[in-house]
CSV table of N, CA and C and ligand atoms in Angstrom, one decimal:
chain,number,residue,atom,x,y,z
A,1,MET,N,65.3,49.0,59.5
A,1,MET,CA,65.0,49.7,58.1
A,1,MET,C,65.1,51.1,58.1
A,2,ASP,N,65.9,51.1,57.5
A,2,ASP,CA,65.1,53.1,57.9
A,2,ASP,C,64.3,53.6,57.2
A,3,ASP,N,64.4,52.7,55.9
A,3,ASP,CA,63.1,53.8,55.6
A,3,ASP,C,61.7,52.6,55.2
A,4,CYS,N,61.7,51.4,56.1
A,4,CYS,CA,60.8,50.5,55.9
A,4,CYS,C,59.3,51.2,56.1
A,5,ILE,N,58.2,51.3,55.3
A,5,ILE,CA,57.2,51.1,56.4
A,5,ILE,C,56.7,50.5,57.4
A,6,PHE,N,56.8,49.0,56.9
A,6,PHE,CA,56.7,48.0,57.9
A,6,PHE,C,57.2,48.0,59.6
A,7,CYS,N,58.6,48.5,59.7
A,7,CYS,CA,59.3,48.7,60.4
A,7,CYS,C,58.9,49.9,61.3
A,8,LYS,N,58.5,50.9,60.9
A,8,LYS,CA,58.0,52.1,61.1
A,8,LYS,C,57.4,51.8,62.2
A,9,ILE,N,55.7,50.6,61.6
A,9,ILE,CA,54.5,50.7,62.3
A,9,ILE,C,55.1,49.4,63.2
A,10,ALA,N,55.8,48.9,63.4
A,10,ALA,CA,56.5,47.4,64.3
A,10,ALA,C,56.6,48.1,65.9
A,11,SER,N,58.3,49.6,64.9
A,11,SER,CA,58.4,49.9,66.0
A,11,SER,C,57.2,51.5,67.2
A,12,HIS,N,56.2,51.0,66.0
A,12,HIS,CA,55.1,52.5,67.4
A,12,HIS,C,55.5,54.0,66.3
A,13,GLU,N,57.0,53.8,65.3
A,13,GLU,CA,56.7,54.7,64.4
A,13,GLU,C,55.8,55.7,64.0
A,14,VAL,N,55.5,55.0,63.5
A,14,VAL,CA,54.2,55.3,62.6
A,14,VAL,C,52.7,54.4,63.2
A,15,PRO,N,52.0,55.2,63.2
A,15,PRO,CA,50.3,54.4,63.7
A,15,PRO,C,50.2,53.9,62.5
A,16,SER,N,49.3,52.7,63.1
A,16,SER,CA,48.6,51.7,62.7
A,16,SER,C,47.5,51.3,63.7
A,17,ASN,N,46.3,49.9,62.9
A,17,ASN,CA,45.6,49.9,63.9
A,17,ASN,C,45.5,48.4,64.0
A,18,ILE,N,46.5,48.2,65.6
A,18,ILE,CA,47.0,46.8,65.5
A,18,ILE,C,46.3,46.8,66.3
A,19,VAL,N,46.4,44.9,66.0
A,19,VAL,CA,45.3,44.1,66.5
A,19,VAL,C,46.1,43.0,67.3
A,20,TYR,N,47.1,42.6,67.1
A,20,TYR,CA,48.3,41.7,68.0
A,20,TYR,C,49.5,42.4,67.9
A,21,GLU,N,50.2,42.0,68.9
A,21,GLU,CA,51.8,42.3,69.2
A,21,GLU,C,52.5,41.4,70.1
A,22,ASP,N,53.7,40.6,69.8
A,22,ASP,CA,54.3,40.8,71.0
A,22,ASP,C,56.2,40.7,70.6
A,23,GLU,N,56.9,39.7,71.1
A,23,GLU,CA,58.4,40.1,71.2
A,23,GLU,C,58.9,39.6,69.6
A,24,TYR,N,58.0,39.3,68.9
A,24,TYR,CA,58.8,38.7,67.2
A,24,TYR,C,58.1,39.4,66.1
A,25,ALA,N,56.7,39.6,67.0
A,25,ALA,CA,56.0,40.2,65.7
A,25,ALA,C,54.7,41.1,65.5
A,26,VAL,N,54.1,40.9,65.0
A,26,VAL,CA,52.6,42.5,65.2
A,26,VAL,C,52.0,41.9,64.0
A,27,ALA,N,50.7,42.4,64.0
A,27,ALA,CA,49.2,42.3,63.2
A,27,ALA,C,48.7,43.6,63.2
A,28,PHE,N,48.4,43.9,62.0
A,28,PHE,CA,47.6,45.3,61.6
A,28,PHE,C,46.9,44.7,60.4
A,29,ASN,N,45.8,45.5,61.0
A,29,ASN,CA,44.6,45.7,59.8
A,29,ASN,C,45.3,46.6,57.8
A,30,ASP,N,44.9,45.9,57.4
A,30,ASP,CA,45.7,46.3,56.2
A,30,ASP,C,44.9,47.7,55.6
A,31,LEU,N,45.6,48.4,55.0
A,31,LEU,CA,45.6,49.8,54.8
A,31,LEU,C,43.9,50.2,53.4
A,32,ASN,N,44.3,49.0,52.6
A,32,ASN,CA,43.6,48.8,51.4
A,32,ASN,C,43.1,47.4,51.7
A,33,PRO,N,42.0,47.0,52.6
A,33,PRO,CA,41.6,45.9,52.8
A,33,PRO,C,40.5,45.0,51.6
A,34,GLN,N,40.4,43.8,51.6
A,34,GLN,CA,40.3,43.3,50.4
A,34,GLN,C,39.3,42.1,50.7
A,35,THR,N,39.4,42.2,52.2
A,35,THR,CA,37.6,40.9,52.4
A,35,THR,C,37.5,41.6,53.9
A,36,PRO,N,36.3,41.3,54.4
A,36,PRO,CA,36.3,42.2,55.6
A,36,PRO,C,36.9,41.7,56.5
A,37,VAL,N,37.7,41.5,56.7
A,37,VAL,CA,39.2,40.1,57.9
A,37,VAL,C,39.9,40.7,56.4
A,38,HIS,N,41.0,41.0,57.2
A,38,HIS,CA,41.9,41.5,55.9
A,38,HIS,C,43.9,42.3,57.0
A,39,VAL,N,44.5,41.3,57.7
A,39,VAL,CA,44.8,41.4,58.7
A,39,VAL,C,47.3,41.1,57.7
A,40,LEU,N,47.0,42.4,57.9
A,40,LEU,CA,49.0,41.9,57.8
A,40,LEU,C,49.4,41.4,59.5
A,41,VAL,N,50.5,40.2,59.0
A,41,VAL,CA,51.5,39.4,60.5
A,41,VAL,C,52.6,39.7,59.4
A,42,VAL,N,53.7,41.0,60.3
A,42,VAL,CA,54.9,41.1,59.5
A,42,VAL,C,55.9,40.3,60.6
A,43,PRO,N,57.0,40.4,61.3
A,43,PRO,CA,58.0,39.9,61.5
A,43,PRO,C,58.5,41.6,62.1
A,44,LYS,N,59.2,41.6,63.1
A,44,LYS,CA,59.8,42.7,63.5
A,44,LYS,C,60.9,43.1,63.2
A,45,LYS,N,61.7,41.7,62.9
A,45,LYS,CA,62.7,41.9,62.2
A,45,LYS,C,63.0,42.1,60.5
A,46,HIS,N,63.2,42.8,60.1
A,46,HIS,CA,63.6,43.7,59.2
A,46,HIS,C,63.8,42.2,57.7
A,47,ILE,N,63.1,41.7,58.1
A,47,ILE,CA,63.3,40.1,56.6
A,47,ILE,C,62.3,40.5,55.3
A,48,ALA,N,63.3,40.6,54.0
A,48,ALA,CA,62.5,41.9,52.6
A,48,ALA,C,61.9,40.4,52.1
A,49,SER,N,61.4,39.6,52.1
A,49,SER,CA,60.5,38.5,51.9
A,49,SER,C,61.1,37.3,51.7
A,50,ILE,N,59.9,36.5,51.6
A,50,ILE,CA,60.6,34.9,51.9
A,50,ILE,C,61.4,34.4,51.6
A,51,ALA,N,61.9,35.1,50.5
A,51,ALA,CA,63.2,34.7,49.5
A,51,ALA,C,63.9,35.1,50.3
A,52,ALA,N,64.5,36.0,51.5
A,52,ALA,CA,65.1,36.2,52.0
A,52,ALA,C,65.6,35.7,53.0
A,53,ALA,N,64.5,35.1,53.7
A,53,ALA,CA,64.9,34.5,54.9
A,53,ALA,C,66.0,33.6,54.2
A,54,GLN,N,67.1,34.1,55.9
A,54,GLN,CA,68.3,32.6,56.0
A,54,GLN,C,67.7,31.3,57.2
A,55,ALA,N,68.4,30.9,57.3
A,55,ALA,CA,68.6,29.6,57.8
A,55,ALA,C,68.2,29.6,59.4
A,56,GLU,N,68.6,31.1,59.6
A,56,GLU,CA,68.7,31.4,61.2
A,56,GLU,C,66.8,31.7,61.5
A,57,ASP,N,66.1,32.3,60.8
A,57,ASP,CA,65.1,32.3,60.4
A,57,ASP,C,64.1,31.2,60.8
A,58,GLU,N,64.1,30.0,60.6
A,58,GLU,CA,63.1,29.5,61.4
A,58,GLU,C,62.6,29.4,61.6
A,59,GLN,N,62.9,30.1,63.5
A,59,GLN,CA,62.1,29.6,64.6
A,59,GLN,C,60.9,30.6,64.4
A,60,LEU,N,61.5,32.0,63.5
A,60,LEU,CA,61.1,33.6,63.3
A,60,LEU,C,59.0,33.1,62.5
A,61,LEU,N,59.9,32.2,61.4
A,61,LEU,CA,59.2,32.0,60.2
A,61,LEU,C,58.0,30.9,60.9
A,62,GLY,N,58.1,29.9,62.0
A,62,GLY,CA,57.2,29.1,62.4
A,62,GLY,C,55.8,29.5,63.3
A,63,HIS,N,57.0,31.1,63.8
A,63,HIS,CA,56.3,31.8,64.9
A,63,HIS,C,55.4,32.6,64.3
A,64,LEU,N,55.4,33.0,63.4
A,64,LEU,CA,55.2,33.6,62.2
A,64,LEU,C,53.6,33.1,61.6
A,65,LEU,N,53.4,31.8,61.1
A,65,LEU,CA,52.2,30.8,61.2
A,65,LEU,C,51.6,30.3,62.0
A,66,LEU,N,52.6,30.7,63.7
A,66,LEU,CA,51.5,30.3,64.9
A,66,LEU,C,50.5,31.4,64.9
A,67,THR,N,51.4,32.9,65.0
A,67,THR,CA,50.8,34.0,65.4
A,67,THR,C,49.5,34.3,64.1
A,68,VAL,N,49.3,34.2,63.0
A,68,VAL,CA,48.4,33.6,62.1
A,68,VAL,C,47.5,33.2,62.7
A,69,GLN,N,47.6,32.0,63.3
A,69,GLN,CA,46.8,31.4,63.6
A,69,GLN,C,46.1,32.2,65.2
A,70,ARG,N,46.9,32.3,65.7
A,70,ARG,CA,46.4,33.3,66.8
A,70,ARG,C,45.1,34.6,66.9
A,71,VAL,N,46.2,35.0,65.7
A,71,VAL,CA,45.1,36.4,64.8
A,71,VAL,C,44.1,35.8,64.5
A,72,ALA,N,43.9,34.9,63.8
A,72,ALA,CA,42.5,34.0,63.3
A,72,ALA,C,41.1,34.1,64.4
A,73,LYS,N,42.1,33.7,65.2
A,73,LYS,CA,41.2,32.9,66.1
A,73,LYS,C,40.7,34.0,66.9
A,74,ALA,N,41.1,35.2,67.9
A,74,ALA,CA,41.3,36.0,67.6
A,74,ALA,C,40.0,36.9,66.9
A,75,LEU,N,40.2,36.8,65.6
A,75,LEU,CA,39.1,37.7,64.9
A,75,LEU,C,37.8,37.0,64.5
A,76,GLY,N,38.1,35.6,64.7
A,76,GLY,CA,36.8,34.9,64.0
A,76,GLY,C,36.5,34.6,63.1
A,77,VAL,N,37.5,34.2,62.5
A,77,VAL,CA,37.3,33.6,61.3
A,77,VAL,C,37.9,31.9,61.3
A,78,GLU,N,38.7,31.4,62.8
A,78,GLU,CA,39.3,30.5,62.6
A,78,GLU,C,37.8,29.4,61.8
A,79,GLU,N,36.6,29.7,62.4
A,79,GLU,CA,35.9,28.4,61.8
A,79,GLU,C,35.6,28.5,60.7
A,80,SER,N,34.9,29.8,60.0
A,80,SER,CA,34.6,30.2,58.7
A,80,SER,C,35.8,29.5,57.5
A,81,GLY,N,36.8,29.7,58.1
A,81,GLY,CA,38.5,29.6,56.9
A,81,GLY,C,38.7,31.2,56.8
A,82,TYR,N,40.1,30.8,56.6
A,82,TYR,CA,40.7,32.3,56.4
A,82,TYR,C,41.8,31.7,55.4
A,83,ARG,N,42.3,32.4,54.3
A,83,ARG,CA,43.4,32.3,53.4
A,83,ARG,C,44.4,33.4,53.6
A,84,VAL,N,46.0,32.2,53.6
A,84,VAL,CA,47.5,32.9,54.2
A,84,VAL,C,48.0,33.1,52.6
A,85,ILE,N,48.1,34.1,52.5
A,85,ILE,CA,49.5,34.7,51.2
A,85,ILE,C,50.3,35.2,51.7
A,86,THR,N,51.2,34.8,51.5
A,86,THR,CA,53.1,36.1,51.2
A,86,THR,C,53.4,36.2,49.9
A,87,ASN,N,53.2,37.2,49.0
A,87,ASN,CA,53.5,37.8,47.9
A,87,ASN,C,55.4,38.1,47.9
A,88,CYS,N,55.9,37.8,46.5
A,88,CYS,CA,57.4,37.4,46.7
A,88,CYS,C,57.8,38.0,45.6
A,89,GLY,N,58.1,38.9,45.6
A,89,GLY,CA,58.9,39.5,44.2
A,89,GLY,C,58.0,40.0,42.9
A,90,LYS,N,58.4,40.3,41.7
A,90,LYS,CA,58.0,41.1,41.2
A,90,LYS,C,56.1,40.2,40.6
A,91,ASP,N,56.7,39.0,39.5
A,91,ASP,CA,55.6,38.5,39.4
A,91,ASP,C,54.9,38.3,40.3
A,92,ALA,N,54.8,38.4,41.5
A,92,ALA,CA,53.5,38.1,42.5
A,92,ALA,C,53.1,39.6,43.1
A,93,CYS,N,53.9,40.8,42.2
A,93,CYS,CA,53.1,42.2,42.8
A,93,CYS,C,53.3,42.5,44.3
A,94,GLN,N,54.6,42.1,44.7
A,94,GLN,CA,55.0,42.6,46.7
A,94,GLN,C,55.4,43.7,46.2
A,95,SER,N,54.2,45.1,46.8
A,95,SER,CA,54.5,46.2,46.7
A,95,SER,C,55.4,47.1,48.4
A,96,VAL,N,55.6,45.9,48.9
A,96,VAL,CA,56.5,46.4,50.1
A,96,VAL,C,57.0,45.3,50.8
A,97,GLN,N,58.6,45.8,50.3
A,97,GLN,CA,59.5,44.9,50.7
A,97,GLN,C,60.3,44.7,52.0
A,98,HIS,N,59.0,44.2,52.9
A,98,HIS,CA,59.2,43.4,54.0
A,98,HIS,C,58.4,42.0,54.6
A,99,LEU,N,58.8,40.9,54.9
A,99,LEU,CA,57.8,39.4,54.7
A,99,LEU,C,56.5,40.2,55.4
A,100,HIS,N,55.2,39.9,55.3
A,100,HIS,CA,54.0,40.0,55.7
A,100,HIS,C,53.4,38.6,55.0
A,101,LEU,N,52.3,38.6,55.9
A,101,LEU,CA,51.4,37.4,55.1
A,101,LEU,C,50.5,38.0,55.6
A,102,HIS,N,49.7,38.1,54.6
A,102,HIS,CA,47.8,38.5,54.7
A,102,HIS,C,46.9,37.5,55.2
A,103,ILE,N,46.7,37.8,56.6
A,103,ILE,CA,45.0,36.6,56.6
A,103,ILE,C,44.3,37.6,55.5
A,104,LEU,N,43.3,36.9,55.3
A,104,LEU,CA,42.2,36.7,54.4
A,104,LEU,C,40.3,36.7,54.6
A,105,GLY,N,40.0,37.3,55.4
A,105,GLY,CA,38.5,35.9,55.9
A,105,GLY,C,37.4,36.9,55.7
A,106,GLY,N,36.8,36.6,56.5
A,106,GLY,CA,35.5,36.8,56.8
A,106,GLY,C,34.2,36.8,55.6
A,107,LYS,N,34.3,36.3,54.3
A,107,LYS,CA,32.8,35.7,53.2
A,107,LYS,C,33.9,34.6,52.7
A,108,PRO,N,32.9,33.8,52.1
A,108,PRO,CA,33.5,33.2,50.8
A,108,PRO,C,34.0,33.7,49.5
A,109,MET,N,35.7,33.3,49.2
A,109,MET,CA,36.4,33.5,47.9
A,109,MET,C,36.3,32.5,47.4
A,110,GLN,N,36.8,33.3,45.8
A,110,GLN,CA,37.1,32.1,45.0
A,110,GLN,C,37.9,31.5,45.7
A,111,GLU,N,37.3,29.9,44.1
A,111,GLU,CA,38.6,29.0,44.3
A,111,GLU,C,39.9,29.0,44.1
A,112,ARG,N,40.1,29.8,43.7
A,112,ARG,CA,41.1,29.8,42.4
A,112,ARG,C,41.9,31.1,42.2
A,113,MET,N,43.5,31.1,42.4
A,113,MET,CA,43.9,32.5,42.7
A,113,MET,C,44.5,32.4,41.5
A,114,GLY,N,45.3,33.3,40.8
A,114,GLY,CA,46.6,33.6,39.9
A,114,GLY,C,45.9,34.2,38.5
B,201,DGP,P1,52.0,43.3,48.6
B,201,DGP,O1,52.7,43.5,49.5
B,201,DGP,O2,50.8,42.8,47.7
B,201,DGP,O3,51.6,41.9,49.1
B,201,DGP,O4,50.7,44.6,50.1
B,201,DGP,C1,51.1,45.3,50.4
B,201,DGP,C2,50.0,45.3,51.6
B,201,DGP,O5,50.0,46.3,52.5
B,201,DGP,C3,49.8,46.1,50.2
B,201,DGP,O6,47.5,45.6,50.4
B,201,DGP,C4,48.6,47.4,51.2
B,201,DGP,C5,49.3,47.4,52.9
B,201,DGP,N1,49.8,48.3,53.2
B,201,DGP,C6,51.1,48.9,52.6
B,201,DGP,N2,51.1,50.6,52.9
B,201,DGP,C7,50.7,49.7,54.2
B,201,DGP,C8,50.0,50.9,55.6
B,201,DGP,O7,51.1,52.0,55.6
B,201,DGP,N3,49.5,50.7,56.4
B,201,DGP,C9,48.4,49.4,56.3
B,201,DGP,N4,48.4,48.9,57.3
B,201,DGP,N5,49.2,48.9,54.8
B,201,DGP,C10,49.6,49.1,54.5
């Protein structure tokens, strides 16, 4: 998508600190980290949010979760634990309209959200 910052990062049009990449997904450090480890896992295909995903994206969505697992392991938070979040829509404060999974870790977090 032309005007999407995460599409531009995924295509290397805009530089970012990419920690993992394969044919379908890319993972890079969040610009505004909330925890010592804060990485975004993003599909290369433009999907606006989890709400916009289609049946044809089923395999890709599974791939994104396995990418989260792989990246978390590579970043050394597999044992200590991590949180995976995807914000969807206005009430969740989604600010970038391209599906992304936050991986948050590297410190103990509060039990509850919201
Ligand atoms: P949200 O849409 O609220 O789930 O979060 C979007 C996240 O994306 C936010 O934590 C900041 C991050 N972000 C926004 N623009 C950029 C960017 O240009 N580069 C990087 N690395 N992160 C970005």
